[in-house]
Short mmCIF file of C-alpha atoms in Angstrom, two decimals:
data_model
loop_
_atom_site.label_atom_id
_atom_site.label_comp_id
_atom_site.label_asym_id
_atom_site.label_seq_id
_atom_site.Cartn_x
_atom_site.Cartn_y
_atom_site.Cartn_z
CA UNK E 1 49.51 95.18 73.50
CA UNK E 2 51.03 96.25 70.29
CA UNK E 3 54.03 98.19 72.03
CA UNK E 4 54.78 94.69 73.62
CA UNK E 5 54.22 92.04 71.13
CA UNK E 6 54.21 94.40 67.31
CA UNK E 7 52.33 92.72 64.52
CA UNK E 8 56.14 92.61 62.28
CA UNK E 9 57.28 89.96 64.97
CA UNK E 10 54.01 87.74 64.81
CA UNK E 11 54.02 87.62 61.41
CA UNK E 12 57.86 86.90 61.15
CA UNK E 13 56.90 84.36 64.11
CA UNK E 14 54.27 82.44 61.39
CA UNK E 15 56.38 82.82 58.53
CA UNK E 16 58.98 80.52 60.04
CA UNK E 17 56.66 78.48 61.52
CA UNK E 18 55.65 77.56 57.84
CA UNK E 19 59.38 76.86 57.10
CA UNK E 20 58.70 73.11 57.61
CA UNK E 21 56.52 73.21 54.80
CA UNK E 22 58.88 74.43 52.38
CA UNK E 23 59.87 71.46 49.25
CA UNK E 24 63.78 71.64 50.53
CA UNK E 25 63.29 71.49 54.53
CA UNK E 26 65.37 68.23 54.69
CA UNK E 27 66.56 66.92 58.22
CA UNK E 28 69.33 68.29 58.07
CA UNK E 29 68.52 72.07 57.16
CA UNK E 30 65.50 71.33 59.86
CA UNK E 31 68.67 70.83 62.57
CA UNK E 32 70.24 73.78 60.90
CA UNK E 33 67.04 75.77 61.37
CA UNK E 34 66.93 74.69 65.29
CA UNK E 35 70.58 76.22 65.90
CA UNK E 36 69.97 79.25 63.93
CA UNK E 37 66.96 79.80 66.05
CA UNK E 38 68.55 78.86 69.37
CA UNK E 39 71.54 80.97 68.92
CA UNK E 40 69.74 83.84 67.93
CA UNK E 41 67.70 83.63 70.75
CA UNK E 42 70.44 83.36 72.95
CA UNK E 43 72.07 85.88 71.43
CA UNK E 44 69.13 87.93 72.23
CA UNK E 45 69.32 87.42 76.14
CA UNK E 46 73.12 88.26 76.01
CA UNK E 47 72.06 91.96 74.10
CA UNK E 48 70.00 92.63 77.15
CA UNK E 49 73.50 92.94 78.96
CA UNK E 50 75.48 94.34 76.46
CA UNK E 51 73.08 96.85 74.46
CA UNK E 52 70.71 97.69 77.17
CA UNK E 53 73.08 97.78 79.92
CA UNK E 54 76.30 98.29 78.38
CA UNK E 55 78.36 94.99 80.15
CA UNK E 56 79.79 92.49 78.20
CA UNK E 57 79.72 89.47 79.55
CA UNK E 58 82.52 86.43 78.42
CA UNK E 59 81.07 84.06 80.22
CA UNK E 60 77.55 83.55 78.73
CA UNK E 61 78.92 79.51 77.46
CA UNK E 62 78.61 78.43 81.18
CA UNK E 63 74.82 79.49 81.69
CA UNK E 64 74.44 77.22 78.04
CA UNK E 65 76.41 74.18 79.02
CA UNK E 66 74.81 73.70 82.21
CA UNK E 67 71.31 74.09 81.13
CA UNK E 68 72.76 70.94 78.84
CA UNK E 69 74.34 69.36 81.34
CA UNK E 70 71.68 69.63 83.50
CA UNK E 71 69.26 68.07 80.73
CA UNK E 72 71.81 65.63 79.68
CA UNK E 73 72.55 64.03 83.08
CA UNK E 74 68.99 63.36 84.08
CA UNK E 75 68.17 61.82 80.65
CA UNK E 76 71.22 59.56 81.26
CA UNK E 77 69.23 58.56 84.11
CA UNK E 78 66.12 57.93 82.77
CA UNK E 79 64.51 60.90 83.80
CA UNK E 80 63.18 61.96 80.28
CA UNK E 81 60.23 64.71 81.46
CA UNK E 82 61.24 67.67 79.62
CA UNK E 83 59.54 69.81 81.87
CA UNK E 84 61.78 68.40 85.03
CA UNK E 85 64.78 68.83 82.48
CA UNK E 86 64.14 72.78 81.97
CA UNK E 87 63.23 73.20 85.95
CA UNK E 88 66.61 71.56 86.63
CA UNK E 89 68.07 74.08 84.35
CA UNK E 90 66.68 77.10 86.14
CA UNK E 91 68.02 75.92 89.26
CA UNK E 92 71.24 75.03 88.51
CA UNK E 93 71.72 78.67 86.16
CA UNK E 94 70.09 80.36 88.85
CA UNK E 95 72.29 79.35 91.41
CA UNK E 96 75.67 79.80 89.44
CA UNK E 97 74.04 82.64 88.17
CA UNK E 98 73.36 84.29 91.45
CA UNK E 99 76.99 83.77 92.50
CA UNK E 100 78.27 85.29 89.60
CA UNK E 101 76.27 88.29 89.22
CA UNK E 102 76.61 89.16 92.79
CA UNK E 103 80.48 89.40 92.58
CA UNK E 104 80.66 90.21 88.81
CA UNK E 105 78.32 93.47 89.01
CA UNK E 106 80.51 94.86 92.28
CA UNK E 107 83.01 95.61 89.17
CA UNK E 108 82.61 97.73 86.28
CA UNK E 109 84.16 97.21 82.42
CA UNK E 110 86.77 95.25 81.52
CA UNK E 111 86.87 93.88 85.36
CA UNK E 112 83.27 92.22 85.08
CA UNK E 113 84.07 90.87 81.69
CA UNK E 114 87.17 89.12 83.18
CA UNK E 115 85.12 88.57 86.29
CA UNK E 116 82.37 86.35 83.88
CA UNK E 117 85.15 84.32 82.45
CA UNK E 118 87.31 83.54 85.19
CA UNK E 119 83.93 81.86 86.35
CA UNK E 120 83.54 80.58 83.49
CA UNK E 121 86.67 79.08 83.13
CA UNK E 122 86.32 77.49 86.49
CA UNK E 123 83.53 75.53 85.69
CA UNK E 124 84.55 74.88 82.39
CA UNK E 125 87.20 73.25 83.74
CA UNK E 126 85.33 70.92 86.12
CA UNK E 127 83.39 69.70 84.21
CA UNK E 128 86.39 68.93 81.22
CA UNK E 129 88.37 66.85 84.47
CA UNK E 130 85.90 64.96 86.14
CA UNK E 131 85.15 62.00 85.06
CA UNK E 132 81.52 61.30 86.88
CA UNK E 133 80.16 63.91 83.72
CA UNK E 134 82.23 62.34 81.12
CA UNK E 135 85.70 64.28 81.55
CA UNK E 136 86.67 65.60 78.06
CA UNK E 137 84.14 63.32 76.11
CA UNK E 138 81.19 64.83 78.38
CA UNK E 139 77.97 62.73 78.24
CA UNK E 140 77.05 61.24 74.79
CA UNK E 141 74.03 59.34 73.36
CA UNK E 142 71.06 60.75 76.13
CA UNK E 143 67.41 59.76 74.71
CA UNK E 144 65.22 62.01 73.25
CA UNK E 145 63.34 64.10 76.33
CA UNK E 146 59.06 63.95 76.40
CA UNK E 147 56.83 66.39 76.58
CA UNK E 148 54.40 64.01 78.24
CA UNK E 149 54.34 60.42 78.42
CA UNK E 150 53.32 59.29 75.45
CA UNK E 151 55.26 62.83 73.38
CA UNK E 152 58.46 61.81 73.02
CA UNK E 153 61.04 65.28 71.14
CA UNK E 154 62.24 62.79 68.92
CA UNK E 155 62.25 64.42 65.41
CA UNK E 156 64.22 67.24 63.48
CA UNK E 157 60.12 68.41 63.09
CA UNK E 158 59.54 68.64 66.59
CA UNK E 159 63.02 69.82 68.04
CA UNK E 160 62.62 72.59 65.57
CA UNK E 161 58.82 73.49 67.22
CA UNK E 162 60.56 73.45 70.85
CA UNK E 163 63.00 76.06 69.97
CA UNK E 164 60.59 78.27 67.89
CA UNK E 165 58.08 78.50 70.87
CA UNK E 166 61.68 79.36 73.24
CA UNK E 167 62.03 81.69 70.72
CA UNK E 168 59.00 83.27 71.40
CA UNK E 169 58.82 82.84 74.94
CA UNK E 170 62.35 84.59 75.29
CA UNK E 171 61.22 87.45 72.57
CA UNK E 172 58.36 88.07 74.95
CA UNK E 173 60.21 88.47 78.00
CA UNK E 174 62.57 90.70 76.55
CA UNK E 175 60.48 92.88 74.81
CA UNK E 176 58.21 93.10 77.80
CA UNK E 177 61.25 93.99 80.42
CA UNK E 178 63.12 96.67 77.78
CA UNK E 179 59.85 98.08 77.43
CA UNK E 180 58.92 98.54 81.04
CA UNK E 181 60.23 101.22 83.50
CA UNK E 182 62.87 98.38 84.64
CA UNK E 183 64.63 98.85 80.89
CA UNK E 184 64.72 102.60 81.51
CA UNK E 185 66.66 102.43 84.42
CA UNK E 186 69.01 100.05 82.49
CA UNK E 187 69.35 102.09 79.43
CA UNK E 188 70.26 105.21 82.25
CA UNK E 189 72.86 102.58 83.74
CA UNK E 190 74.42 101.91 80.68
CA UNK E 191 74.27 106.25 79.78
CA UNK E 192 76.22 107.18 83.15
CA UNK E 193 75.96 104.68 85.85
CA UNK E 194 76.53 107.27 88.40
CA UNK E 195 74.33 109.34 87.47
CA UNK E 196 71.30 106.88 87.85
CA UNK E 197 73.16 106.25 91.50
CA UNK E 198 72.71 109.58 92.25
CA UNK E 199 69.17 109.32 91.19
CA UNK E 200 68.41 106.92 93.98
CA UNK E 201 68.52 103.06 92.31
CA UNK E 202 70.17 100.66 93.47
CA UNK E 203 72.44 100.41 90.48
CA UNK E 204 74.09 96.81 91.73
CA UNK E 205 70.88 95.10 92.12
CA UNK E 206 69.99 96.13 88.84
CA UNK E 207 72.64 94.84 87.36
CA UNK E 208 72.53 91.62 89.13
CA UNK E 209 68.53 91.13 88.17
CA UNK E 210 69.02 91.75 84.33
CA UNK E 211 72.35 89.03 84.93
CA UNK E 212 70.25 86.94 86.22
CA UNK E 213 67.20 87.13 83.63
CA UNK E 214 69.94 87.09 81.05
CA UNK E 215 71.91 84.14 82.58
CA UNK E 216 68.19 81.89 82.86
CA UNK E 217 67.28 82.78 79.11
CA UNK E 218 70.52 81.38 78.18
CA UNK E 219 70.26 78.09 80.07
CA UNK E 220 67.08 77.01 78.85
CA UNK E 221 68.58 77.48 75.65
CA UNK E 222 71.17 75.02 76.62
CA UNK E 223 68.71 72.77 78.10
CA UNK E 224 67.10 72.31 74.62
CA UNK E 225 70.65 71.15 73.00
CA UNK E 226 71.30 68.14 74.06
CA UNK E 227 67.20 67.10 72.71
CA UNK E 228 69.17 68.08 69.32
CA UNK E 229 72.66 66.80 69.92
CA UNK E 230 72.47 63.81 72.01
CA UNK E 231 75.02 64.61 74.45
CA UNK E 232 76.70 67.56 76.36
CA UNK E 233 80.16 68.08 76.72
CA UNK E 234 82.91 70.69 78.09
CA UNK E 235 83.40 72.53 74.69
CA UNK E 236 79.65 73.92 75.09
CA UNK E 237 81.56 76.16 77.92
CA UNK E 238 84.76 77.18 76.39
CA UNK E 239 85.16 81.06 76.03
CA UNK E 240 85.44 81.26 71.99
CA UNK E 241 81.76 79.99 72.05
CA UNK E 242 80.85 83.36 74.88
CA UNK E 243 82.86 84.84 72.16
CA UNK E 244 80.90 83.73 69.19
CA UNK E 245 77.73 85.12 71.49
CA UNK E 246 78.83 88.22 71.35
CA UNK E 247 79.61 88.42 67.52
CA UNK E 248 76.12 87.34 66.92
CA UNK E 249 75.29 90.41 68.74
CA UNK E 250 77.46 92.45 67.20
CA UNK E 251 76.93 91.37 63.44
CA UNK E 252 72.58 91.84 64.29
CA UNK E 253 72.65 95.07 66.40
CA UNK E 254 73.23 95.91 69.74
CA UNK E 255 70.78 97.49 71.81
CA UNK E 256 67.66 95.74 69.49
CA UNK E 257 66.13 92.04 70.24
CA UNK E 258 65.38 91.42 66.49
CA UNK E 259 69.24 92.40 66.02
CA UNK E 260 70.38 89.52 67.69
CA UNK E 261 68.29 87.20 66.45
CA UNK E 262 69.08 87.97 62.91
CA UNK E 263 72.94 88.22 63.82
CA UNK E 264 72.64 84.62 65.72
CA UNK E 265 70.67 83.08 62.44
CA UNK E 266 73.70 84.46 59.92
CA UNK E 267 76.54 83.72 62.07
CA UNK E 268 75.25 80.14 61.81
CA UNK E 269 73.86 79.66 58.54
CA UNK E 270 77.26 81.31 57.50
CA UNK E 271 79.85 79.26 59.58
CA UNK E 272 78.32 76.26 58.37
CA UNK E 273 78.62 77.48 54.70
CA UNK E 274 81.97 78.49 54.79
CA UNK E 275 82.82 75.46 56.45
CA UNK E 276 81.95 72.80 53.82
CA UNK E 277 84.59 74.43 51.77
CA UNK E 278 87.34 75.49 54.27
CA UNK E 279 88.47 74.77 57.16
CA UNK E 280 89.75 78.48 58.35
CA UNK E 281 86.31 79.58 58.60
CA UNK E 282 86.65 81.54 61.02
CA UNK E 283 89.27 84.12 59.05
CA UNK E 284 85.99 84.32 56.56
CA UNK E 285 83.79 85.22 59.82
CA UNK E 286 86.10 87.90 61.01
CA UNK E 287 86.27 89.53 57.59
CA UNK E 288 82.60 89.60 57.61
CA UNK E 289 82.82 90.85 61.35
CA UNK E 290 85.53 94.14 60.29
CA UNK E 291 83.37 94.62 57.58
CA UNK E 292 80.12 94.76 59.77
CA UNK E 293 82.08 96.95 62.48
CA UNK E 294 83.36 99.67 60.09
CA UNK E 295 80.76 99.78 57.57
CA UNK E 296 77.74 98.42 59.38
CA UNK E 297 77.67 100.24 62.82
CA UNK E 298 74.27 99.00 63.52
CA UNK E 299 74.83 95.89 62.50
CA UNK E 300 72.65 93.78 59.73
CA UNK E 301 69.52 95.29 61.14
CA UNK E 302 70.76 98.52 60.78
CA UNK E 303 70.53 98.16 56.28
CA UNK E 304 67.19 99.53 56.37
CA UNK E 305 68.36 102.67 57.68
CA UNK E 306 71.14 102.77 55.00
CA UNK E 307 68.41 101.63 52.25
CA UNK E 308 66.47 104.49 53.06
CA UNK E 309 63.52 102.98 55.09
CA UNK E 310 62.40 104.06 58.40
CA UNK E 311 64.83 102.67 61.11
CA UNK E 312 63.09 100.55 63.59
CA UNK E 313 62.88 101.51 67.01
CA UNK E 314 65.72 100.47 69.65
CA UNK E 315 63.29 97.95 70.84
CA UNK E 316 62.21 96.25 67.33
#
């Protein structure tokens, strides 16, 4: 039980559970809490592609704007269970999902990665030109989904619950798939894919399953959004926010689930820093990015190494 859920990440887990509590937690940094926490967990379901696998995927925004749009559309028609929200998620990632990984994993390298935003792009771009979701303006003002009845998500307080008990949900799943014989084989895939070929798996349908895992992590994500936002709209798809995915990944650690967790929480706590005072931001984030790449190798979760403590394990 320890391997699977260590006693650093339950105590992390309470520690931030407590944030609330703290004299400062206004709305505000409550809503700024909830994205730091979503993205980083998202950003954790996209490692299991990139650092455990070894394919990077540009089309991780589509999985996240239609688990909002699937969220958003039945609260705009009064269909406010959360529970049916997040099961229409599933199905409608799964499905897209499905199609995607089945054609996307046939290629290797750069090909997949264009492969995963071509699709990306496509949907992206039905959703920006037709009007029955909203065109460009997408679908604005959706109430507050319930838990039950008579538990409406209605707070910063409560939105900021939801997403810490995603966060552990999706922590869980991860740690228990890289940690069973299932991340092995995608670790070998990502070491010399022919090699585990010639060992026998079925490389493709490997590929496709930890796509798909990935790809349903990522849309329940998105179908907690619009419970924060009050709408959905095309821009949750565009590429530069796949591409922001995979920075948060980058700047935490590849091939860790803490990593991108960590990476997710700074990229956002940092964008919306640098933003109050400029409006090139994103010049600041890419300095911070270089920096990270040739200094930082393992990303921010890699400093304890450089400090001189003992390096946690490729699963922390």
């Amino acid at each position: 039980m320890s391997r699977i859920l260590p006693w650093r990440a339950v105590v992390v887990w309470l520690l931030v559970a407590l944030l609330p509590a703290l004299p400062f937690m206004s709305k505000f940094y409550l809503l700024l809490a909830f994205d730091a926490l979503l993205f980083g967990a998202i950003a954790m379901s996209l490692d299991l592609l990139i650092g455990y696998t070894g394919l990077v995927s540009f089309g991780h925004a589509a999985f996240f704007g239609l688990g909002a749009y699937s969220t958003a559309i039945l609260l705009e028609r009064g269909i406010v269970s959360l529970w049916v929200c997040l099961a229409a998620a599933v199905l409608v990632v799964g499905l897209y999902a499905l199609v995607v990984s089945y054609f996307a994993t046939a290629r290797r390298g750069i090909y997949f990665a264009l492969l995963t935003l071509i699709f990306a792009e496509v949907v992206f771009t039905f959703f920006r030109y037709t009007q029955t979701f909203g065109g460009s303006d997408g679908i604005q003002g959706v109430p507050a989904p319930q838990l039950t009845p008579t538990f409406a998500i209605d707070t910063p307080l409560r939105n900021f619950y939801l997403v810490l008990a995603y966060l552990a949900l999706a922590y869980l799943v991860c740690r228990v798939l890289v940690a069973s014989h299932f991340g092995k084989v995608l670790v070998a895939i990502r070491e010399n894919e022919d090699r585990a070929r010639f060992l026998g798996y079925n490389v493709q349908r490997y590929k496709m399953a930890v796509c798909m895992i990935s790809a349903l992590l990522t849309g329940l994500g998105g179908a907690l959004y619009p419970g924060r936002s009050a709408f959905a709209t095309p821009d949750l798809m565009l590429w530069t926010v796949s591409g922001e995915f995979i920075i948060m990944v980058m700047i935490g650690g590849l091939g860790t689930l803490a990593g991108p967790v960590i990476g997710g929480a700074f990229f956002v706590l940092l964008q919306e820093k640098v933003s109050s005072y400029v409006d090139w931001y994103f010049m600041v984030i890419g300095l911070v990015l270089i920096v990270i790449v040739l200094f930082m190798p393992r990303g921010l979760l890699g400093i304890r190494g450089m400090l001189g403590f003992k390096q946690w394990r490729a699963t922390a």
